[in-house]
Short mmCIF file of C-alpha atoms and ligand atoms in Angstrom, two decimals:
data_model
loop_
_atom_site.label_atom_id
_atom_site.label_comp_id
_atom_site.label_asym_id
_atom_site.label_seq_id
_atom_site.Cartn_x
_atom_site.Cartn_y
_atom_site.Cartn_z
CA UNK L 1 -60.98 -39.11 -39.78
CA UNK L 2 -58.70 -38.01 -36.65
CA UNK L 3 -56.32 -40.49 -34.78
CA UNK L 4 -56.73 -40.96 -31.08
CA UNK L 5 -54.69 -38.23 -29.12
CA UNK L 6 -54.12 -38.27 -25.43
CA UNK L 7 -53.40 -35.16 -22.88
CA UNK L 8 -51.19 -35.37 -20.08
CA UNK L 9 -49.20 -33.17 -17.61
CA UNK L 10 -45.21 -33.69 -17.02
CA UNK L 11 -42.99 -32.71 -14.67
CA UNK L 12 -39.52 -33.02 -13.42
CA UNK L 13 -39.05 -35.52 -10.75
CA UNK L 14 -35.54 -35.96 -10.03
CA UNK L 15 -31.89 -34.87 -10.71
CA UNK L 16 -28.77 -37.13 -10.45
CA UNK L 17 -25.56 -36.55 -11.61
CA UNK L 18 -21.63 -38.30 -11.87
CA UNK L 19 -18.48 -36.30 -11.55
CA UNK L 20 -15.46 -38.03 -11.86
CA UNK L 21 -13.24 -38.38 -8.82
CA UNK L 22 -10.09 -36.83 -10.30
CA UNK L 23 -10.11 -32.98 -9.68
CA UNK L 24 -7.82 -31.02 -12.20
CA UNK L 25 -6.59 -27.66 -10.53
CA UNK L 26 -5.61 -24.16 -13.05
CA UNK L 27 -1.98 -25.35 -11.26
CA UNK L 28 -1.79 -28.43 -12.73
CA UNK L 29 -2.71 -27.13 -16.31
CA UNK L 30 -0.73 -24.42 -16.05
CA UNK L 31 2.35 -27.02 -15.58
CA UNK L 32 1.28 -28.46 -19.57
CA UNK L 33 0.22 -25.16 -21.27
CA UNK L 34 0.81 -21.41 -21.16
CA UNK L 35 -1.87 -20.35 -18.69
CA UNK L 36 -1.95 -19.69 -14.89
CA UNK L 37 -4.65 -19.95 -11.97
CA UNK L 38 -4.95 -16.19 -12.16
CA UNK L 39 -5.92 -15.85 -15.88
CA UNK L 40 -8.23 -18.57 -15.48
CA UNK L 41 -10.26 -17.49 -12.61
CA UNK L 42 -10.51 -14.15 -13.58
CA UNK L 43 -11.57 -14.75 -17.62
CA UNK L 44 -13.55 -18.07 -16.85
CA UNK L 45 -14.11 -18.36 -13.33
CA UNK L 46 -13.20 -22.10 -13.49
CA UNK L 47 -11.21 -23.51 -10.16
CA UNK L 48 -11.29 -26.88 -11.04
CA UNK L 49 -12.86 -29.38 -13.01
CA UNK L 50 -13.04 -32.97 -13.43
CA UNK L 51 -11.50 -35.61 -16.09
CA UNK L 52 -12.59 -38.80 -16.36
CA UNK L 53 -10.16 -41.85 -15.66
CA UNK L 54 -8.95 -43.85 -18.65
CA UNK L 55 -11.42 -46.83 -17.90
CA UNK L 56 -14.42 -44.24 -17.85
CA UNK L 57 -16.31 -43.84 -21.13
CA UNK L 58 -19.52 -41.70 -21.92
CA UNK L 59 -21.62 -44.44 -21.24
CA UNK L 60 -20.22 -45.38 -17.92
CA UNK L 61 -20.81 -41.78 -16.81
CA UNK L 62 -24.22 -41.57 -18.10
CA UNK L 63 -24.76 -44.73 -16.43
CA UNK L 64 -24.17 -43.85 -13.04
CA UNK L 65 -25.93 -40.14 -13.36
CA UNK L 66 -28.94 -42.02 -14.65
CA UNK L 67 -29.06 -44.71 -11.83
CA UNK L 68 -28.72 -42.04 -9.61
CA UNK L 69 -31.59 -40.07 -11.06
CA UNK L 70 -34.02 -43.22 -11.03
CA UNK L 71 -33.16 -43.98 -7.24
CA UNK L 72 -34.10 -40.61 -6.45
CA UNK L 73 -37.39 -40.56 -8.36
CA UNK L 74 -37.96 -43.52 -6.54
CA UNK L 75 -38.66 -45.48 -9.27
CA UNK L 76 -37.76 -48.88 -11.14
CA UNK L 77 -35.82 -49.06 -14.17
CA UNK L 78 -38.55 -50.87 -15.83
CA UNK L 79 -40.72 -47.91 -15.49
CA UNK L 80 -38.85 -45.98 -18.10
CA UNK L 81 -39.83 -46.38 -21.49
CA UNK L 82 -37.76 -43.51 -23.25
CA UNK L 83 -34.25 -42.75 -22.39
CA UNK L 84 -32.78 -39.65 -24.22
CA UNK L 85 -28.82 -39.22 -23.92
CA UNK L 86 -27.83 -35.68 -25.29
CA UNK L 87 -23.55 -35.31 -25.88
CA UNK L 88 -21.31 -34.39 -28.44
CA UNK L 89 -18.38 -36.06 -27.00
CA UNK L 90 -19.23 -39.72 -27.87
CA UNK L 91 -16.68 -42.17 -29.13
CA UNK L 92 -18.59 -43.30 -31.49
CA UNK L 93 -20.91 -41.98 -34.35
CA UNK L 94 -22.73 -44.88 -34.76
CA UNK L 95 -24.42 -46.68 -33.04
CA UNK L 96 -26.08 -43.93 -30.73
CA UNK L 97 -25.44 -44.19 -27.04
CA UNK L 98 -28.86 -44.08 -25.40
CA UNK L 99 -30.02 -48.05 -26.19
CA UNK L 100 -26.84 -49.11 -24.40
CA UNK L 101 -27.06 -47.07 -21.38
CA UNK L 102 -30.77 -48.09 -21.13
CA UNK L 103 -29.82 -51.88 -21.55
CA UNK L 104 -27.28 -51.32 -18.44
CA UNK L 105 -29.33 -49.39 -16.23
CA UNK L 106 -32.08 -52.68 -16.67
CA UNK L 107 -34.43 -50.35 -18.87
CA UNK L 108 -36.23 -53.15 -21.06
CA UNK L 109 -36.41 -52.11 -24.59
CA UNK L 110 -37.69 -48.20 -24.65
CA UNK L 111 -37.71 -46.00 -27.02
CA UNK L 112 -33.70 -44.90 -27.20
CA UNK L 113 -32.34 -42.17 -29.12
CA UNK L 114 -29.31 -39.15 -28.51
CA UNK L 115 -29.79 -35.58 -29.05
CA UNK L 116 -26.57 -33.49 -30.02
CA UNK L 117 -27.60 -29.93 -29.66
CA UNK L 118 -23.97 -29.30 -27.82
CA UNK L 119 -24.63 -27.56 -24.58
CA UNK L 120 -27.75 -26.99 -25.42
CA UNK L 121 -28.43 -30.71 -25.54
CA UNK L 122 -30.05 -31.21 -22.16
CA UNK L 123 -32.69 -28.48 -22.59
CA UNK L 124 -33.32 -29.72 -25.67
CA UNK L 125 -34.04 -33.18 -24.46
CA UNK L 126 -36.26 -31.93 -21.50
CA UNK L 127 -38.51 -30.38 -24.34
CA UNK L 128 -38.41 -33.35 -25.76
CA UNK L 129 -39.48 -35.56 -22.82
CA UNK L 130 -41.92 -33.01 -21.63
CA UNK L 131 -43.67 -33.52 -25.25
CA UNK L 132 -43.34 -37.18 -24.97
CA UNK L 133 -45.07 -37.22 -21.56
CA UNK L 134 -47.46 -34.45 -22.43
CA UNK L 135 -48.84 -36.61 -25.95
CA UNK L 136 -48.75 -40.17 -24.26
CA UNK L 137 -45.76 -41.72 -26.59
CA UNK L 138 -44.45 -41.91 -23.11
CA UNK L 139 -44.99 -42.13 -19.43
CA UNK L 140 -41.75 -41.93 -17.96
CA UNK L 141 -38.41 -40.55 -19.54
CA UNK L 142 -35.08 -40.33 -18.51
CA UNK L 143 -32.89 -37.62 -19.99
CA UNK L 144 -29.44 -37.60 -19.48
CA UNK L 145 -26.79 -35.24 -20.70
CA UNK L 146 -23.01 -36.69 -20.79
CA UNK L 147 -19.74 -35.27 -22.07
CA UNK L 148 -16.11 -36.73 -22.13
CA UNK L 149 -14.08 -33.50 -23.64
CA UNK L 150 -10.79 -35.33 -22.58
CA UNK L 151 -11.24 -37.22 -25.83
CA UNK L 152 -11.63 -34.30 -28.08
CA UNK L 153 -9.68 -31.54 -26.60
CA UNK L 154 -5.97 -31.15 -27.82
CA UNK L 155 -4.12 -30.76 -24.69
CA UNK L 156 -1.86 -28.28 -26.14
CA UNK L 157 -4.65 -25.75 -27.17
CA UNK L 158 -4.65 -23.53 -23.91
CA UNK L 159 -7.91 -21.94 -24.98
CA UNK L 160 -10.03 -25.44 -25.02
CA UNK L 161 -8.32 -27.40 -22.48
CA UNK L 162 -8.47 -25.25 -19.46
CA UNK L 163 -12.19 -24.77 -20.38
CA UNK L 164 -14.04 -27.95 -21.00
CA UNK L 165 -14.15 -30.87 -18.53
CA UNK L 166 -16.05 -34.50 -17.99
CA UNK L 167 -19.36 -35.62 -16.46
CA UNK L 168 -22.81 -36.56 -16.53
CA UNK L 169 -26.34 -34.93 -15.33
CA UNK L 170 -29.54 -36.79 -15.50
CA UNK L 171 -33.32 -36.33 -14.39
CA UNK L 172 -36.34 -38.18 -14.59
CA UNK L 173 -39.68 -36.57 -16.34
CA UNK L 174 -42.90 -38.18 -15.71
CA UNK L 175 -46.45 -37.82 -15.51
CA UNK L 176 -48.06 -35.16 -13.13
CA UNK L 177 -51.10 -33.94 -12.05
CA UNK L 178 -50.35 -29.96 -13.30
CA UNK L 179 -47.65 -28.85 -15.97
CA UNK L 180 -44.90 -28.59 -14.16
CA UNK L 181 -42.32 -27.86 -17.48
CA UNK L 182 -43.14 -24.90 -19.16
CA UNK L 183 -43.07 -24.54 -22.72
CA UNK L 184 -39.25 -25.03 -24.23
CA UNK L 185 -37.86 -22.02 -26.43
CA UNK L 186 -35.19 -22.96 -29.27
CA UNK L 187 -33.34 -21.75 -31.82
CA UNK L 188 -30.24 -21.63 -33.66
CA UNK L 189 -28.02 -19.70 -35.72
CA UNK L 190 -26.30 -21.82 -38.50
CA UNK L 191 -24.49 -18.86 -39.82
CA UNK L 192 -21.45 -19.53 -37.66
CA UNK L 193 -21.04 -23.16 -37.82
CA UNK L 194 -17.32 -22.87 -37.27
CA UNK L 195 -17.43 -20.86 -33.77
CA UNK L 196 -17.36 -24.43 -32.22
CA UNK L 197 -16.51 -27.30 -34.60
CA UNK L 198 -14.97 -30.69 -34.75
CA UNK L 199 -13.87 -30.63 -38.51
CA UNK L 200 -13.76 -34.42 -39.34
CA UNK L 201 -12.98 -37.63 -37.49
CA UNK L 202 -9.35 -37.30 -37.18
CA UNK L 203 -9.99 -33.52 -35.51
CA UNK L 204 -10.45 -32.04 -32.07
CA UNK L 205 -12.22 -29.12 -30.94
CA UNK L 206 -11.76 -25.83 -32.56
CA UNK L 207 -13.38 -22.86 -30.53
CA UNK L 208 -13.94 -18.82 -31.82
CA UNK L 209 -14.01 -17.92 -27.67
CA UNK L 210 -14.39 -14.35 -28.66
CA UNK L 211 -17.11 -15.25 -31.10
CA UNK L 212 -18.99 -17.48 -28.80
CA UNK L 213 -18.88 -15.20 -26.10
CA UNK L 214 -20.13 -11.95 -28.01
CA UNK L 215 -23.29 -14.25 -28.83
CA UNK L 216 -24.11 -15.73 -25.70
CA UNK L 217 -23.82 -11.79 -24.19
CA UNK L 218 -26.25 -10.36 -26.47
CA UNK L 219 -28.53 -12.68 -28.91
CA UNK L 220 -28.81 -15.54 -25.92
CA UNK L 221 -29.13 -13.38 -23.18
CA UNK L 222 -32.19 -11.60 -25.28
CA UNK L 223 -34.28 -15.20 -25.19
CA UNK L 224 -33.95 -15.53 -22.01
CA UNK L 225 -36.98 -13.03 -21.43
CA UNK L 226 -38.37 -14.88 -24.11
CA UNK L 227 -38.37 -18.38 -22.23
CA UNK L 228 -39.47 -16.71 -19.01
CA UNK L 229 -42.54 -15.04 -20.94
CA UNK L 230 -43.53 -19.16 -22.22
CA UNK L 231 -44.00 -19.77 -18.68
CA UNK L 232 -46.63 -17.37 -18.19
CA UNK L 233 -44.14 -15.79 -15.04
CA UNK L 234 -42.28 -12.80 -15.05
CA UNK L 235 -38.44 -12.55 -13.98
CA UNK L 236 -39.57 -11.94 -10.58
CA UNK L 237 -40.90 -14.88 -10.22
CA UNK L 238 -38.07 -16.61 -11.01
CA UNK L 239 -36.19 -18.38 -7.67
CA UNK L 240 -33.53 -20.32 -9.52
CA UNK L 241 -31.40 -19.16 -12.56
CA UNK L 242 -29.67 -22.47 -14.18
CA UNK L 243 -27.57 -21.47 -17.50
CA UNK L 244 -25.06 -23.40 -18.99
CA UNK L 245 -21.87 -23.07 -17.14
CA UNK L 246 -19.77 -21.84 -20.28
CA UNK L 247 -18.21 -18.96 -18.34
CA UNK L 248 -18.86 -17.13 -15.13
CA UNK L 249 -18.35 -13.74 -17.07
CA UNK L 250 -21.12 -14.50 -19.31
CA UNK L 251 -23.43 -15.69 -16.04
CA UNK L 252 -22.72 -12.69 -14.29
CA UNK L 253 -23.12 -10.54 -17.22
CA UNK L 254 -26.80 -12.42 -17.69
CA UNK L 255 -27.73 -11.52 -14.25
CA UNK L 256 -26.46 -8.18 -14.36
CA UNK L 257 -28.61 -7.38 -17.54
CA UNK L 258 -31.93 -8.92 -16.60
CA UNK L 259 -34.37 -8.09 -13.82
CA UNK L 260 -34.46 -10.96 -11.42
CA UNK L 261 -35.23 -10.81 -7.82
CA UNK L 262 -31.81 -9.55 -6.02
CA UNK L 263 -32.32 -12.71 -3.85
CA UNK L 264 -32.60 -15.07 -7.25
CA UNK L 265 -30.33 -18.29 -6.72
CA UNK L 266 -27.79 -18.26 -9.38
CA UNK L 267 -25.87 -21.73 -10.36
CA UNK L 268 -22.57 -20.90 -10.83
CA UNK L 269 -21.30 -24.91 -10.56
CA UNK L 270 -18.67 -23.79 -13.46
CA UNK L 271 -16.15 -22.75 -10.56
CA UNK L 272 -15.65 -26.36 -9.33
CA UNK L 273 -17.01 -28.37 -12.72
CA UNK L 274 -15.61 -26.53 -15.83
CA UNK L 275 -17.84 -26.69 -18.65
CA UNK L 276 -19.25 -30.18 -19.19
CA UNK L 277 -21.15 -28.62 -22.21
CA UNK L 278 -24.70 -31.01 -21.82
CA UNK L 279 -23.83 -32.05 -18.41
CA UNK L 280 -23.52 -28.56 -17.08
CA UNK L 281 -27.12 -27.87 -16.11
CA UNK L 282 -28.38 -30.70 -14.39
CA UNK L 283 -24.79 -30.82 -12.44
CA UNK L 284 -25.52 -27.30 -11.32
CA UNK L 285 -29.07 -28.06 -10.65
CA UNK L 286 -28.08 -31.22 -8.55
CA UNK L 287 -25.42 -29.30 -6.55
CA UNK L 288 -27.63 -26.17 -5.72
CA UNK L 289 -30.21 -28.91 -4.09
CA UNK L 290 -27.49 -30.72 -2.33
CA UNK L 291 -26.74 -27.60 -0.51
CA UNK L 292 -29.85 -26.62 0.15
CA UNK L 293 -29.52 -23.61 -1.77
CA UNK L 294 -33.02 -24.39 -4.00
CA UNK L 295 -35.77 -26.23 -2.81
CA UNK L 296 -38.33 -28.36 -3.99
CA UNK L 297 -41.33 -26.03 -5.71
CA UNK L 298 -38.75 -23.45 -6.89
CA UNK L 299 -39.28 -21.89 -10.41
CA UNK L 300 -36.11 -22.78 -12.25
CA UNK L 301 -34.78 -21.03 -15.36
CA UNK L 302 -32.55 -22.63 -17.63
CA UNK L 303 -30.35 -22.02 -20.88
CA UNK L 304 -28.66 -23.86 -22.89
CA UNK L 305 -26.27 -22.74 -25.68
CA UNK L 306 -23.63 -23.46 -27.56
CA UNK L 307 -22.02 -25.13 -31.25
CA UNK L 308 -24.24 -25.40 -33.92
CA UNK L 309 -24.88 -22.22 -32.69
CA UNK L 310 -28.38 -23.87 -30.71
CA UNK L 311 -29.81 -22.64 -27.56
CA UNK L 312 -32.66 -23.82 -25.48
CA UNK L 313 -34.42 -23.19 -22.38
CA UNK L 314 -37.42 -23.49 -20.16
CA UNK L 315 -39.05 -22.96 -16.92
CA UNK L 316 -39.70 -25.81 -14.58
CA UNK L 317 -40.82 -26.44 -10.96
CA UNK L 318 -37.77 -28.28 -8.94
CA UNK L 319 -38.90 -31.50 -7.70
N1 ACO Z 1 -4.29 -18.61 -20.23
C1 ACO Z 1 -3.42 -17.42 -20.87
N2 ACO Z 1 -4.20 -16.79 -21.83
C2 ACO Z 1 -4.77 -16.94 -22.74
C3 ACO Z 1 -5.29 -18.42 -22.51
C4 ACO Z 1 -5.04 -19.20 -21.41
N3 ACO Z 1 -5.48 -20.16 -21.07
N4 ACO Z 1 -6.29 -18.39 -23.47
C5 ACO Z 1 -6.06 -17.56 -24.26
N5 ACO Z 1 -5.22 -16.48 -23.45
C6 ACO Z 1 -4.96 -15.26 -23.87
C7 ACO Z 1 -5.08 -15.04 -25.42
O1 ACO Z 1 -3.70 -15.55 -26.36
C8 ACO Z 1 -4.83 -13.93 -25.80
O2 ACO Z 1 -3.63 -13.21 -25.53
P1 ACO Z 1 -3.53 -11.86 -26.48
O3 ACO Z 1 -4.33 -10.32 -26.01
O4 ACO Z 1 -1.95 -11.21 -26.29
O5 ACO Z 1 -4.07 -11.82 -28.07
C9 ACO Z 1 -5.76 -13.07 -24.77
O6 ACO Z 1 -5.55 -13.94 -23.75
C10 ACO Z 1 -7.33 -12.83 -24.51
O7 ACO Z 1 -7.98 -13.89 -25.25
P2 ACO Z 1 -9.10 -14.11 -25.53
O8 ACO Z 1 -9.49 -15.32 -26.47
O9 ACO Z 1 -10.19 -12.49 -25.71
O10 ACO Z 1 -10.01 -14.05 -24.09
P3 ACO Z 1 -11.43 -14.29 -23.73
O11 ACO Z 1 -11.39 -13.11 -22.57
O12 ACO Z 1 -12.51 -14.14 -24.71
O13 ACO Z 1 -11.49 -15.50 -23.21
C11 ACO Z 1 -12.69 -17.70 -23.66
C12 ACO Z 1 -11.72 -16.78 -23.84
C13 ACO Z 1 -12.59 -18.28 -21.90
C14 ACO Z 1 -12.49 -18.85 -24.78
C15 ACO Z 1 -13.94 -16.61 -23.56
O14 ACO Z 1 -14.31 -16.35 -25.21
C16 ACO Z 1 -15.13 -17.70 -23.79
O15 ACO Z 1 -15.55 -18.11 -22.63
N6 ACO Z 1 -15.80 -18.23 -24.74
C17 ACO Z 1 -17.27 -18.82 -24.41
C18 ACO Z 1 -17.19 -19.79 -24.87
C19 ACO Z 1 -18.52 -20.65 -24.48
O16 ACO Z 1 -19.26 -20.04 -24.20
N7 ACO Z 1 -18.60 -21.83 -25.20
C20 ACO Z 1 -19.98 -22.29 -24.96
C21 ACO Z 1 -19.92 -23.21 -25.99
S1 ACO Z 1 -19.11 -24.99 -25.75
C22 ACO Z 1 -19.95 -25.92 -26.70
O17 ACO Z 1 -20.83 -25.87 -27.44
C23 ACO Z 1 -18.78 -27.50 -27.06
#
């Protein structure tokens, strides 16, 4: 026998985001740890970042980003039948955040689960959402990447405190007359679990920055060509490159090594957002749209990479 199977097409319909109000400059951090504005700017490319207010949680930031994505897609919360929350900084292990986020947004009893793929989480989520729409498991999916790193970073550890920040980004994935999200390419390097790790429930983040930097600028960089090939396009067809915002030097090294057009728009949101892990790509894409640097119909290439180690990426058409 064979079971009924559906075949639909999927597209990203909108982006939304939430950036906490509090702006934290490098000079402010330099009053707390032994660092400087000059070191952070030249080694990482961050000018400022946002830290959540004491009352703000990963769930409350996810709700704000989700609400904006729903409004911008011109749909009602009740149209959504699947909610995915990508995060590696939730305050609790159990339950997951997605059901509560859905409830607070007025989405009635959707499928709901979290994804922990660290900084690759949003791209894993877009892949899952696209598959769900294509198979008919869902019709309209809310994908959120959210992080509250200030709960998990040691304020006396200058190698992580200056990098990580808080925020949330979101997208709506729904049915489309044509497939506008290309095949997701994903993978991992599980032989390096200690490169970025929270060892147990009483610990904070530890990171071997050099190891992650080396991996990102060699093995991960090589995957970008594979992500592009999975879309049937060449790198010269890509209008917008929106990689995970980990370090400006990583982004620039990727751009230098790859055969993008000279006029490709590159997301460099890290300068004002820091590293917001699963939130970094949707926040960066939203910023490009808001500034008019990217337009509807642009071909966008994304790649997320981080703890695990894991990576994932895909090409999609800008809503
Ligand atoms: N301020 C001043 N000096 C510093 C700081 C700081 N904040 N941090 C480190 N240093 C010093 C070091 O002690 C070292 O000094 P030394 O030479 O006297 O020993 C020197 O600066 C160089 O240190 P490195 O660690 O080699 O600095 P590097 O250029 O590699 O930058 C960084 C560190 C920014 C962490 C970089 O390695 C990086 O961006 N790595 C990638 C991180 C990443 O991509 N993470 C993504 C995933 S995150 C996730 O999955 C949750």
